[in-house]
PDB file of C-alpha atoms in Angstrom:
ATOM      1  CA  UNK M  25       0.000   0.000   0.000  1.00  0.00           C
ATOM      2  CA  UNK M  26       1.486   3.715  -0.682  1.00  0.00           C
ATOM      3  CA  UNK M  27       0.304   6.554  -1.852  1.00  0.00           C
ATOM      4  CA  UNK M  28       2.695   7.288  -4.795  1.00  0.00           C
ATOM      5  CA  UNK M  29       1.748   5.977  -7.978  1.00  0.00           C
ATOM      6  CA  UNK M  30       5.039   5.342  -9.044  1.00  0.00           C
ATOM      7  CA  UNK M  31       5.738   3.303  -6.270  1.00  0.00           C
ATOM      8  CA  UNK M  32       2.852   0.954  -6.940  1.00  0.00           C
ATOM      9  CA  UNK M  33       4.089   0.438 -10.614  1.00  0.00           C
ATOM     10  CA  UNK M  34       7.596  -0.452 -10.090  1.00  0.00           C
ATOM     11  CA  UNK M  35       6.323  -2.866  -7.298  1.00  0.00           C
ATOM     12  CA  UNK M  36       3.774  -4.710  -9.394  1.00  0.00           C
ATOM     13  CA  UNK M  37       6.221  -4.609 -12.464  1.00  0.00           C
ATOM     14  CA  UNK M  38       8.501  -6.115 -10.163  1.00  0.00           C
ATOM     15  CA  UNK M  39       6.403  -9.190 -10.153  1.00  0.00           C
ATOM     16  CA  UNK M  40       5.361 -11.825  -7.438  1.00  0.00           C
ATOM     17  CA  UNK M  41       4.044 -11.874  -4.140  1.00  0.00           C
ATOM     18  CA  UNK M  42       1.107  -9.401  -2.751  1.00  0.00           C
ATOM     19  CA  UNK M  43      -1.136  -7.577  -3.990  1.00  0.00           C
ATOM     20  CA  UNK M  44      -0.308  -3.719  -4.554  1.00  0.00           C
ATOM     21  CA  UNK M  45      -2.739  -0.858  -3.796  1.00  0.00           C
ATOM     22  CA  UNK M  46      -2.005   3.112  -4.105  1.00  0.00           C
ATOM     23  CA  UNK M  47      -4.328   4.696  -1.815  1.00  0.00           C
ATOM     24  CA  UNK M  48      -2.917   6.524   1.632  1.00  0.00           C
ATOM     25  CA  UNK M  49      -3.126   4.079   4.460  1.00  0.00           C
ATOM     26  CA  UNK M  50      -4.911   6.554   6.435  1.00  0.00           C
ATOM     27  CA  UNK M  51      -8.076   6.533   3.712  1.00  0.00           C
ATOM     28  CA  UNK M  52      -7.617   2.388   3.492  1.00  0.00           C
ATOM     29  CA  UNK M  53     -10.480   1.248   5.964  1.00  0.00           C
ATOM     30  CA  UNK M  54      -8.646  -1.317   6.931  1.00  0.00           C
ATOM     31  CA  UNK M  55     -11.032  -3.877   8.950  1.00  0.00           C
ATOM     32  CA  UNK M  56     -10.335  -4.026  12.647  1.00  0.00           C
ATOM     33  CA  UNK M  57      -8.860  -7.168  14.383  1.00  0.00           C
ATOM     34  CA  UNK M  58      -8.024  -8.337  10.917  1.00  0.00           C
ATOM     35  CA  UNK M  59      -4.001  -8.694  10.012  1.00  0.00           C
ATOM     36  CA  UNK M  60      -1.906 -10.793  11.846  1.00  0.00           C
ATOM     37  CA  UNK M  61       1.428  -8.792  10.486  1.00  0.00           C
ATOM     38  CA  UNK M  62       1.633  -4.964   9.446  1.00  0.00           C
ATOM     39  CA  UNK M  63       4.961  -3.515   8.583  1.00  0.00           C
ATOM     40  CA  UNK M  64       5.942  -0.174   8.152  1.00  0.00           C
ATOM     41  CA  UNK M  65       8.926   0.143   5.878  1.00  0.00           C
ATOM     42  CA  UNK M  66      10.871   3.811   6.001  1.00  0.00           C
ATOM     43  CA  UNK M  67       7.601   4.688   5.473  1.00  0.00           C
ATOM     44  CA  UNK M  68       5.765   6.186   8.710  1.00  0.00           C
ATOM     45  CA  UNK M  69       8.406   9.292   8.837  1.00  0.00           C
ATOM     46  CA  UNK M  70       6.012  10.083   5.316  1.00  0.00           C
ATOM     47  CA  UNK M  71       3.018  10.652   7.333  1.00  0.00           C
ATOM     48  CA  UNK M  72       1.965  11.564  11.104  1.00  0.00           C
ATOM     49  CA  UNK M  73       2.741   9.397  14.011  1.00  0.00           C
ATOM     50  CA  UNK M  74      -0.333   8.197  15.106  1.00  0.00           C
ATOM     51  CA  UNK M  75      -1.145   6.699  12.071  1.00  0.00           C
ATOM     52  CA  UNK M  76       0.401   3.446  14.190  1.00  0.00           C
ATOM     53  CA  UNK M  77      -3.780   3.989  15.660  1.00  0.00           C
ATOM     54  CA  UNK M  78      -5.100   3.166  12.584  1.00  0.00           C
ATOM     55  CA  UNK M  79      -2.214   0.265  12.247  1.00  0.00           C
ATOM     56  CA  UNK M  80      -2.756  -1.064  16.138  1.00  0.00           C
ATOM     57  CA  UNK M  81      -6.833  -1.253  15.385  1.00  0.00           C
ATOM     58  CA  UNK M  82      -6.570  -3.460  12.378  1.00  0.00           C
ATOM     59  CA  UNK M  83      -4.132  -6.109  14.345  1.00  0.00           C
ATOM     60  CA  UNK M  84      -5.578  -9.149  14.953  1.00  0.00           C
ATOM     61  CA  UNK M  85      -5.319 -10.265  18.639  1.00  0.00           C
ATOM     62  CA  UNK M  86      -1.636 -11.437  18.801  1.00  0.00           C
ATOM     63  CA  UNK M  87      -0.710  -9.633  15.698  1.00  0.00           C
ATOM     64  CA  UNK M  88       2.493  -7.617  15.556  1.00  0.00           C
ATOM     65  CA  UNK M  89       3.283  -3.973  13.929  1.00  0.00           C
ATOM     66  CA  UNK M  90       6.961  -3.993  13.133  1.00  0.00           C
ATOM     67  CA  UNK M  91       8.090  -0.850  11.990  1.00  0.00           C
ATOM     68  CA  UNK M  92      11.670   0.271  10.336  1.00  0.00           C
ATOM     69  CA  UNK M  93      11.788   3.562  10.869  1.00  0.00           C
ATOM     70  CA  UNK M  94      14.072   6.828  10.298  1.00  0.00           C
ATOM     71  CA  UNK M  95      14.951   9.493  12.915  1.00  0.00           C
ATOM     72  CA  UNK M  96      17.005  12.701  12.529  1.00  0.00           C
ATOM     73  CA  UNK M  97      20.610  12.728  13.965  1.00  0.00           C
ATOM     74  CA  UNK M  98      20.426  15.597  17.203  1.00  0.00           C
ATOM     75  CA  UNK M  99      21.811  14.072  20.029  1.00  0.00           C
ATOM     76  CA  UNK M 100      24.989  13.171  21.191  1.00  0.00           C
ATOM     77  CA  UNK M 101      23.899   9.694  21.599  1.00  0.00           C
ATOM     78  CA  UNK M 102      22.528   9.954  17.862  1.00  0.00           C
ATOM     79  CA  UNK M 103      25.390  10.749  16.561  1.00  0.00           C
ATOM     80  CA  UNK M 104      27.425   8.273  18.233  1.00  0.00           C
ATOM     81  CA  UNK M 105      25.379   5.371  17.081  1.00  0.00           C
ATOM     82  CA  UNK M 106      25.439   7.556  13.625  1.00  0.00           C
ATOM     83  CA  UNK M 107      29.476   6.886  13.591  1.00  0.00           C
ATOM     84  CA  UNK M 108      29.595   3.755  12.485  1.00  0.00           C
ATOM     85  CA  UNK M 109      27.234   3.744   9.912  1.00  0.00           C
ATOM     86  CA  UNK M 110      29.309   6.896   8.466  1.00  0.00           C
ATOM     87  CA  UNK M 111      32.264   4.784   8.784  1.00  0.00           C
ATOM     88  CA  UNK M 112      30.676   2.432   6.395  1.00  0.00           C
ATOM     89  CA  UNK M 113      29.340   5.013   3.718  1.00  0.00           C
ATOM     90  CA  UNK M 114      32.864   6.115   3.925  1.00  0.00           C
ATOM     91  CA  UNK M 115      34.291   2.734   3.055  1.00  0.00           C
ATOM     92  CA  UNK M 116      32.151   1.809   0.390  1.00  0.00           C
ATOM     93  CA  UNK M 117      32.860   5.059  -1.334  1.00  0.00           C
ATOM     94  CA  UNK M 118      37.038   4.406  -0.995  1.00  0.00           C
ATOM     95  CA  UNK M 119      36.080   1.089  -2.568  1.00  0.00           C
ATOM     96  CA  UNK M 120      34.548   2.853  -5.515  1.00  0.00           C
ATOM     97  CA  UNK M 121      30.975   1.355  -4.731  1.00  0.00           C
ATOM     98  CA  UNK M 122      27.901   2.427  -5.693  1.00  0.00           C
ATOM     99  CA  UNK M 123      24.348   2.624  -5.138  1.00  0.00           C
ATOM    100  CA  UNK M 124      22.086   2.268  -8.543  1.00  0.00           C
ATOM    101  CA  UNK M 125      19.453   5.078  -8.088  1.00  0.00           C
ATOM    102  CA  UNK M 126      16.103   3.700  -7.508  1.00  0.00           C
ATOM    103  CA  UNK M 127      14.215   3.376 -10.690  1.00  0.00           C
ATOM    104  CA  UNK M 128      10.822   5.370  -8.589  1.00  0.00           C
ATOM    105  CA  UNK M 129      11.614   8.610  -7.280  1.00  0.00           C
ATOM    106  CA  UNK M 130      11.026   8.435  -3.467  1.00  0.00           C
ATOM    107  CA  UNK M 131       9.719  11.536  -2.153  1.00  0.00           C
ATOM    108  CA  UNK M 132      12.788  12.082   0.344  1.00  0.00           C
ATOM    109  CA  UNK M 133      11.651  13.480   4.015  1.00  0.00           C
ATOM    110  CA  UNK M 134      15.281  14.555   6.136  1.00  0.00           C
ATOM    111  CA  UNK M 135      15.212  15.013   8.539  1.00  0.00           C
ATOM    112  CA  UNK M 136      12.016  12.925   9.841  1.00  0.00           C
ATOM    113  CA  UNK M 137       9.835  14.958  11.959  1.00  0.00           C
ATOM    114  CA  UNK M 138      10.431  12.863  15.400  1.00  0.00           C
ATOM    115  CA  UNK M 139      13.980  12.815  17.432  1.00  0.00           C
ATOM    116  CA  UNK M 140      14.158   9.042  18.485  1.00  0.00           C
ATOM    117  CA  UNK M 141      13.669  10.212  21.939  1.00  0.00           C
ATOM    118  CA  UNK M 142      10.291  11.653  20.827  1.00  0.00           C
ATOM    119  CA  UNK M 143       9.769   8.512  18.829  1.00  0.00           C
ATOM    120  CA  UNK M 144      10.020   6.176  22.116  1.00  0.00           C
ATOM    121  CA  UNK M 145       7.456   8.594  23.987  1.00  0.00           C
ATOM    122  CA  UNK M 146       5.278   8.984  20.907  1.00  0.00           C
ATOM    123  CA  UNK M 147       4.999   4.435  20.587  1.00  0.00           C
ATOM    124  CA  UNK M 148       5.251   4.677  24.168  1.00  0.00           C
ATOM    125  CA  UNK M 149       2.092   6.686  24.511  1.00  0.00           C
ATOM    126  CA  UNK M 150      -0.024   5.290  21.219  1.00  0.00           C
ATOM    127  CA  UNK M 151       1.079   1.359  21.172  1.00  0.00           C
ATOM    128  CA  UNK M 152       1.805   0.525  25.016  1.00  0.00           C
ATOM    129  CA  UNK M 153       4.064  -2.000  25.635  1.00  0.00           C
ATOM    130  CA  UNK M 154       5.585  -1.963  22.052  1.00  0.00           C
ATOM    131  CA  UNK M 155       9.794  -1.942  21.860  1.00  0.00           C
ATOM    132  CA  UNK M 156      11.937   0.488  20.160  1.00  0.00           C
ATOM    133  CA  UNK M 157      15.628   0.004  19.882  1.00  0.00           C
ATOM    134  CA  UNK M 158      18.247   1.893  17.485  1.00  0.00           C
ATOM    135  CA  UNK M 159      19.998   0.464  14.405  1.00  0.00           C
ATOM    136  CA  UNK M 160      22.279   1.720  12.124  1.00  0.00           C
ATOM    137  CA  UNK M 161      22.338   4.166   9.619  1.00  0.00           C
ATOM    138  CA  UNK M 162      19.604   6.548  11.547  1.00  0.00           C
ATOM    139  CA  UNK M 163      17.102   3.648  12.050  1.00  0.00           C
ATOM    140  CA  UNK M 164      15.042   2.180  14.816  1.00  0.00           C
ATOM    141  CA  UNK M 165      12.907  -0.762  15.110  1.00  0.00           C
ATOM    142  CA  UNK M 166       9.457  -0.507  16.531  1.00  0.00           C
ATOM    143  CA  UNK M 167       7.825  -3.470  17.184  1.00  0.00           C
ATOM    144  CA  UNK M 168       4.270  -3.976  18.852  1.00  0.00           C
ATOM    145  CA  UNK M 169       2.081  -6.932  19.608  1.00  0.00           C
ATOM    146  CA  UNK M 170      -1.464  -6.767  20.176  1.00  0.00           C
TER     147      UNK M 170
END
């Protein structure tokens, strides 16, 4: 599901697997209690926070939200666990690698709106009990379980 056009083409011309819809997952309707896995792929900085409500209401009981997430670097804890991921950019550019551009424009939001600290409040808050723990290259990983 995304909004972008774009996006939807290059997935379904990619072949395989689910089904593809462009609408914005805040105008889905997605049926409560329904999904046993939602997963939110670099995808929820694109959009307000507590669209995790509308995520957490269509888990089935026991279902999990697991969310990869971005957060901007402003801390001095940020940018420590920021160091080694720029220790790695910097080593695949002395090796000459490179990254093929996507072939679907992503619309690029940087920073994302929420610090990680506000992040941990914000799941805190709108999906008690869920985890959040950093990863590299300016990511976290929420995960929830209904």
């Amino acid at each position: 599901m995304d909004a972008d056009a774009g996006v939807i083409a290059a997935a379904r011309e990619a072949g395989g697997g689910p089904r593809y819809r462009q609408v914005d997952v805040r105008d889905a309707h997605l049926p409560d209690g329904h999904y046993d896995f939602i997963s939110c792929i670099a995808s929820l900085h694109h959009m307000p926070f507590e669209t995790v409500l509308t995520l957490r209401r269509a888990l089935a009981p026991g279902g999990v939200l697991a969310v990869l997430g971005l957060y901007p670097v402003r801390t001095v804890t940020d940018f420590v666990w920021a160091l080694p991921a720029l220790s790695l950019l910097r080593a695949d550019r002395l090796l000459g690698r490179r990254r093929a551009a996507p072939a679907v424009q992503i619309p690029l939001v940087w920073p994302p709106p929420l610090s990680y600290a506000r992040t941990r409040a914000e799941s805190a808050r709108l999906l008690p009990g869920s985890t959040l723990r950093r990863l590299l290259l300016w990511r976290y990983l929420l995960v929830y379980r209904a």
